[in-house]
Amino acid sequence: MQYIKAKFPNSTRSYVYRTEDSVKASDMVVNAKGAKLTVTDETVDMKWVETYGADKVAVVKKCEESEVAHE
Protein backbone atom coordinates (compact mmCIF):
# COMPACT_ATOMS: atom_id res chain seq x y z
CA MET A 1 0.00 0.00 0.00
CA GLN A 2 1.43 3.37 -0.96
CA TYR A 3 0.27 6.85 -0.07
CA ILE A 4 -0.06 9.44 -2.81
CA LYS A 5 -1.38 12.93 -3.31
CA ALA A 6 -3.94 13.56 -6.03
CA LYS A 7 -6.23 16.39 -7.00
CA PHE A 8 -9.53 16.80 -8.75
CA PRO A 9 -9.58 18.47 -12.18
CA ASN A 10 -9.65 22.27 -11.94
CA SER A 11 -8.53 22.12 -8.30
CA THR A 12 -5.37 23.56 -6.82
CA ARG A 13 -5.47 21.51 -3.61
CA SER A 14 -4.13 17.97 -3.40
CA TYR A 15 -5.46 15.34 -1.00
CA VAL A 16 -3.86 12.22 0.44
CA TYR A 17 -5.05 8.84 -0.81
CA ARG A 18 -3.79 5.29 -0.57
CA THR A 19 -3.55 2.77 -3.37
CA GLU A 20 -2.28 -0.74 -4.03
CA ASP A 21 -1.62 0.13 -7.67
CA SER A 22 1.68 1.40 -8.99
CA VAL A 23 1.10 5.03 -9.96
CA LYS A 24 3.29 8.02 -10.76
CA ALA A 25 2.75 11.75 -11.20
CA SER A 26 0.20 12.66 -13.90
CA ASP A 27 -1.48 9.21 -13.81
CA MET A 28 -5.26 9.16 -13.53
CA VAL A 29 -6.85 7.44 -10.54
CA VAL A 30 -10.48 6.93 -9.61
CA ASN A 31 -12.03 7.08 -6.14
CA ALA A 32 -14.86 4.95 -4.69
CA LYS A 33 -17.50 7.33 -6.10
CA GLY A 34 -16.06 7.10 -9.61
CA ALA A 35 -14.51 10.58 -9.65
CA LYS A 36 -11.26 10.87 -11.57
CA LEU A 37 -8.22 12.53 -10.02
CA THR A 38 -4.71 13.29 -11.23
CA VAL A 39 -1.73 12.07 -9.20
CA THR A 40 0.66 14.88 -8.22
CA ASP A 41 4.36 14.64 -7.44
CA GLU A 42 3.94 16.12 -3.95
CA THR A 43 5.35 14.13 -1.04
CA VAL A 44 2.98 12.73 1.57
CA ASP A 45 3.53 13.74 5.19
CA MET A 46 3.41 10.35 6.92
CA LYS A 47 3.12 12.08 10.29
CA TRP A 48 -0.22 13.45 9.07
CA VAL A 49 -1.33 9.94 8.05
CA GLU A 50 -0.36 8.55 11.46
CA THR A 51 -2.24 11.33 13.26
CA TYR A 52 -5.34 11.16 11.08
CA GLY A 53 -5.37 7.36 10.93
CA ALA A 54 -4.35 5.19 7.98
CA ASP A 55 -7.77 3.53 7.99
CA LYS A 56 -9.42 6.94 7.42
CA VAL A 57 -7.46 7.68 4.23
CA ALA A 58 -9.59 7.12 1.12
CA VAL A 59 -8.54 4.40 -1.29
CA VAL A 60 -8.14 5.02 -5.03
CA LYS A 61 -7.27 2.73 -7.90
CA LYS A 62 -5.46 3.37 -11.15
CA CYS A 63 -7.75 4.42 -13.95
CA GLU A 64 -7.30 2.02 -16.85
CA GLU A 65 -6.72 3.45 -20.32
CA SER A 66 -9.97 1.89 -21.58
CA GLU A 67 -11.93 3.89 -18.96
CA VAL A 68 -10.29 7.13 -20.09
CA ALA A 69 -10.96 6.37 -23.79
CA HIS A 70 -14.75 6.06 -23.21
CA GLU A 71 -15.14 9.69 -22.17
CSV table of N, CA and C in Angstrom, one decimal:
chain,number,residue,atom,x,y,z
A,1,MET,N,0.9,-1.2,0.0
A,1,MET,CA,0.0,0.0,0.0
A,1,MET,C,0.9,1.2,0.0
A,2,GLN,N,0.7,2.1,-0.9
A,2,GLN,CA,1.4,3.4,-1.0
A,2,GLN,C,0.5,4.6,-0.8
A,3,TYR,N,1.0,5.6,-0.3
A,3,TYR,CA,0.3,6.9,-0.1
A,3,TYR,C,0.7,7.9,-1.1
A,4,ILE,N,-0.3,8.5,-1.7
A,4,ILE,CA,-0.1,9.4,-2.8
A,4,ILE,C,-0.9,10.7,-2.6
A,5,LYS,N,-0.6,11.7,-3.3
A,5,LYS,CA,-1.4,12.9,-3.3
A,5,LYS,C,-2.0,13.1,-4.7
A,6,ALA,N,-3.2,13.4,-4.7
A,6,ALA,CA,-3.9,13.6,-6.0
A,6,ALA,C,-4.9,14.7,-5.9
A,7,LYS,N,-5.3,15.3,-7.0
A,7,LYS,CA,-6.2,16.4,-7.0
A,7,LYS,C,-7.3,16.2,-8.1
A,8,PHE,N,-8.4,16.8,-7.8
A,8,PHE,CA,-9.5,16.8,-8.8
A,8,PHE,C,-9.2,17.8,-9.9
A,9,PRO,N,-9.8,17.5,-11.1
A,9,PRO,CA,-9.6,18.5,-12.2
A,9,PRO,C,-10.0,19.9,-11.8
A,10,ASN,N,-9.3,20.9,-12.2
A,10,ASN,CA,-9.6,22.3,-11.9
A,10,ASN,C,-9.5,22.6,-10.5
A,11,SER,N,-8.8,21.8,-9.7
A,11,SER,CA,-8.5,22.1,-8.3
A,11,SER,C,-7.1,22.4,-8.1
A,12,THR,N,-6.8,23.3,-7.1
A,12,THR,CA,-5.4,23.6,-6.8
A,12,THR,C,-4.9,22.8,-5.6
A,13,ARG,N,-5.8,22.2,-4.8
A,13,ARG,CA,-5.5,21.5,-3.6
A,13,ARG,C,-5.4,20.0,-3.8
A,14,SER,N,-4.3,19.4,-3.3
A,14,SER,CA,-4.1,18.0,-3.4
A,14,SER,C,-4.5,17.3,-2.1
A,15,TYR,N,-5.0,16.1,-2.2
A,15,TYR,CA,-5.5,15.3,-1.0
A,15,TYR,C,-4.7,14.0,-0.9
A,16,VAL,N,-4.6,13.5,0.2
A,16,VAL,CA,-3.9,12.2,0.4
A,16,VAL,C,-4.8,11.0,0.2
A,17,TYR,N,-4.3,10.1,-0.5
A,17,TYR,CA,-5.0,8.8,-0.8
A,17,TYR,C,-4.1,7.7,-0.7
A,18,ARG,N,-4.6,6.5,-0.6
A,18,ARG,CA,-3.8,5.3,-0.6
A,18,ARG,C,-4.2,4.4,-1.7
A,19,THR,N,-3.3,3.6,-2.2
A,19,THR,CA,-3.6,2.8,-3.4
A,19,THR,C,-2.6,1.6,-3.3
A,20,GLU,N,-3.1,0.5,-3.9
A,20,GLU,CA,-2.3,-0.7,-4.0
A,20,GLU,C,-1.7,-0.8,-5.4
A,21,ASP,N,-2.1,0.1,-6.3
A,21,ASP,CA,-1.6,0.1,-7.7
A,21,ASP,C,-0.3,0.9,-7.7
A,22,SER,N,0.5,0.6,-8.8
A,22,SER,CA,1.7,1.4,-9.0
A,22,SER,C,1.3,2.6,-9.8
A,23,VAL,N,1.4,3.8,-9.2
A,23,VAL,CA,1.1,5.0,-10.0
A,23,VAL,C,2.2,6.0,-9.8
A,24,LYS,N,2.3,7.0,-10.8
A,24,LYS,CA,3.3,8.0,-10.8
A,24,LYS,C,2.6,9.3,-11.1
A,25,ALA,N,3.3,10.4,-10.9
A,25,ALA,CA,2.7,11.7,-11.2
A,25,ALA,C,2.1,11.8,-12.6
A,26,SER,N,1.0,12.4,-12.7
A,26,SER,CA,0.2,12.7,-13.9
A,26,SER,C,-0.7,11.5,-14.3
A,27,ASP,N,-0.6,10.3,-13.6
A,27,ASP,CA,-1.5,9.2,-13.8
A,27,ASP,C,-2.9,9.6,-13.3
A,28,MET,N,-3.9,9.0,-13.9
A,28,MET,CA,-5.3,9.2,-13.5
A,28,MET,C,-5.6,8.0,-12.6
A,29,VAL,N,-6.3,8.4,-11.5
A,29,VAL,CA,-6.9,7.4,-10.5
A,29,VAL,C,-8.3,7.7,-10.4
A,30,VAL,N,-9.1,6.8,-9.8
A,30,VAL,CA,-10.5,6.9,-9.6
A,30,VAL,C,-10.8,6.6,-8.2
A,31,ASN,N,-11.7,7.4,-7.5
A,31,ASN,CA,-12.0,7.1,-6.1
A,31,ASN,C,-13.3,6.2,-6.1
A,32,ALA,N,-13.7,5.9,-4.9
A,32,ALA,CA,-14.9,4.9,-4.7
A,32,ALA,C,-16.1,5.4,-5.3
A,33,LYS,N,-16.3,6.8,-5.5
A,33,LYS,CA,-17.5,7.3,-6.1
A,33,LYS,C,-17.4,7.5,-7.6
A,34,GLY,N,-16.3,7.1,-8.2
A,34,GLY,CA,-16.1,7.1,-9.6
A,34,GLY,C,-15.5,8.4,-10.1
A,35,ALA,N,-15.1,9.3,-9.2
A,35,ALA,CA,-14.5,10.6,-9.6
A,35,ALA,C,-13.1,10.4,-10.0
A,36,LYS,N,-12.6,11.0,-11.1
A,36,LYS,CA,-11.3,10.9,-11.6
A,36,LYS,C,-10.4,12.0,-11.0
A,37,LEU,N,-9.2,11.6,-10.6
A,37,LEU,CA,-8.2,12.5,-10.0
A,37,LEU,C,-6.9,12.3,-10.7
A,38,THR,N,-6.0,13.4,-10.7
A,38,THR,CA,-4.7,13.3,-11.2
A,38,THR,C,-3.7,13.2,-10.1
A,39,VAL,N,-2.8,12.2,-10.2
A,39,VAL,CA,-1.7,12.1,-9.2
A,39,VAL,C,-0.7,13.2,-9.3
A,40,THR,N,-0.3,13.8,-8.2
A,40,THR,CA,0.7,14.9,-8.2
A,40,THR,C,2.0,14.3,-7.7
A,41,ASP,N,3.0,15.1,-7.9
A,41,ASP,CA,4.4,14.6,-7.4
A,41,ASP,C,4.7,15.2,-6.0
A,42,GLU,N,3.7,15.6,-5.3
A,42,GLU,CA,3.9,16.1,-4.0
A,42,GLU,C,4.2,14.9,-3.0
A,43,THR,N,5.1,15.2,-2.0
A,43,THR,CA,5.3,14.1,-1.0
A,43,THR,C,4.3,14.1,0.0
A,44,VAL,N,4.0,12.9,0.5
A,44,VAL,CA,3.0,12.7,1.6
A,44,VAL,C,3.6,12.8,2.9
A,45,ASP,N,3.0,13.6,3.8
A,45,ASP,CA,3.5,13.7,5.2
A,45,ASP,C,3.0,12.6,6.0
A,46,MET,N,3.9,11.6,6.2
A,46,MET,CA,3.4,10.3,6.9
A,46,MET,C,3.0,10.6,8.4
A,47,LYS,N,3.5,11.7,8.9
A,47,LYS,CA,3.1,12.1,10.3
A,47,LYS,C,1.6,12.5,10.3
A,48,TRP,N,1.2,13.1,9.2
A,48,TRP,CA,-0.2,13.5,9.1
A,48,TRP,C,-1.1,12.2,9.0
A,49,VAL,N,-0.6,11.2,8.2
A,49,VAL,CA,-1.3,9.9,8.0
A,49,VAL,C,-1.4,9.2,9.4
A,50,GLU,N,-0.3,9.2,10.2
A,50,GLU,CA,-0.4,8.5,11.5
A,50,GLU,C,-1.3,9.2,12.4
A,51,THR,N,-1.4,10.6,12.4
A,51,THR,CA,-2.2,11.3,13.3
A,51,THR,C,-3.7,11.2,12.9
A,52,TYR,N,-4.0,11.2,11.6
A,52,TYR,CA,-5.3,11.2,11.1
A,52,TYR,C,-5.9,9.7,11.2
A,53,GLY,N,-5.0,8.8,10.9
A,53,GLY,CA,-5.4,7.4,10.9
A,53,GLY,C,-5.3,6.8,9.5
A,54,ALA,N,-4.5,5.8,9.3
A,54,ALA,CA,-4.3,5.2,8.0
A,54,ALA,C,-5.7,4.6,7.5
A,55,ASP,N,-6.5,4.1,8.4
A,55,ASP,CA,-7.8,3.5,8.0
A,55,ASP,C,-8.8,4.6,7.5
A,56,LYS,N,-8.5,5.8,7.8
A,56,LYS,CA,-9.4,6.9,7.4
A,56,LYS,C,-9.1,7.5,6.1
A,57,VAL,N,-7.9,7.1,5.5
A,57,VAL,CA,-7.5,7.7,4.2
A,57,VAL,C,-8.2,6.9,3.1
A,58,ALA,N,-8.8,7.7,2.2
A,58,ALA,CA,-9.6,7.1,1.1
A,58,ALA,C,-8.7,6.3,0.2
A,59,VAL,N,-9.3,5.3,-0.4
A,59,VAL,CA,-8.5,4.4,-1.3
A,59,VAL,C,-8.9,4.8,-2.7
A,60,VAL,N,-7.9,4.8,-3.6
A,60,VAL,CA,-8.1,5.0,-5.0
A,60,VAL,C,-7.5,3.9,-5.8
A,61,LYS,N,-7.9,3.7,-7.0
A,61,LYS,CA,-7.3,2.7,-7.9
A,61,LYS,C,-6.9,3.4,-9.2
A,62,LYS,N,-5.9,2.8,-9.9
A,62,LYS,CA,-5.5,3.4,-11.1
A,62,LYS,C,-6.6,3.3,-12.2
A,63,CYS,N,-6.7,4.4,-12.9
A,63,CYS,CA,-7.8,4.4,-14.0
A,63,CYS,C,-7.2,3.8,-15.2
A,64,GLU,N,-7.8,2.7,-15.7
A,64,GLU,CA,-7.3,2.0,-16.9
A,64,GLU,C,-7.5,2.9,-18.1
A,65,GLU,N,-6.7,2.7,-19.1
A,65,GLU,CA,-6.7,3.4,-20.3
A,65,GLU,C,-8.1,3.3,-21.0
A,66,SER,N,-8.7,2.1,-20.9
A,66,SER,CA,-10.0,1.9,-21.6
A,66,SER,C,-11.1,2.8,-20.9
A,67,GLU,N,-11.0,3.0,-19.6
A,67,GLU,CA,-11.9,3.9,-19.0
A,67,GLU,C,-11.8,5.3,-19.4
A,68,VAL,N,-10.6,5.8,-19.6
A,68,VAL,CA,-10.3,7.1,-20.1
A,68,VAL,C,-10.8,7.3,-21.5
A,69,ALA,N,-10.6,6.3,-22.4
A,69,ALA,CA,-11.0,6.4,-23.8
A,69,ALA,C,-12.5,6.5,-24.0
A,70,HIS,N,-13.3,6.0,-23.1
A,70,HIS,CA,-14.7,6.1,-23.2
A,70,HIS,C,-15.4,7.4,-22.9
A,71,GLU,N,-14.6,8.4,-22.5
A,71,GLU,CA,-15.1,9.7,-22.2
A,71,GLU,C,-15.4,10.5,-23.4
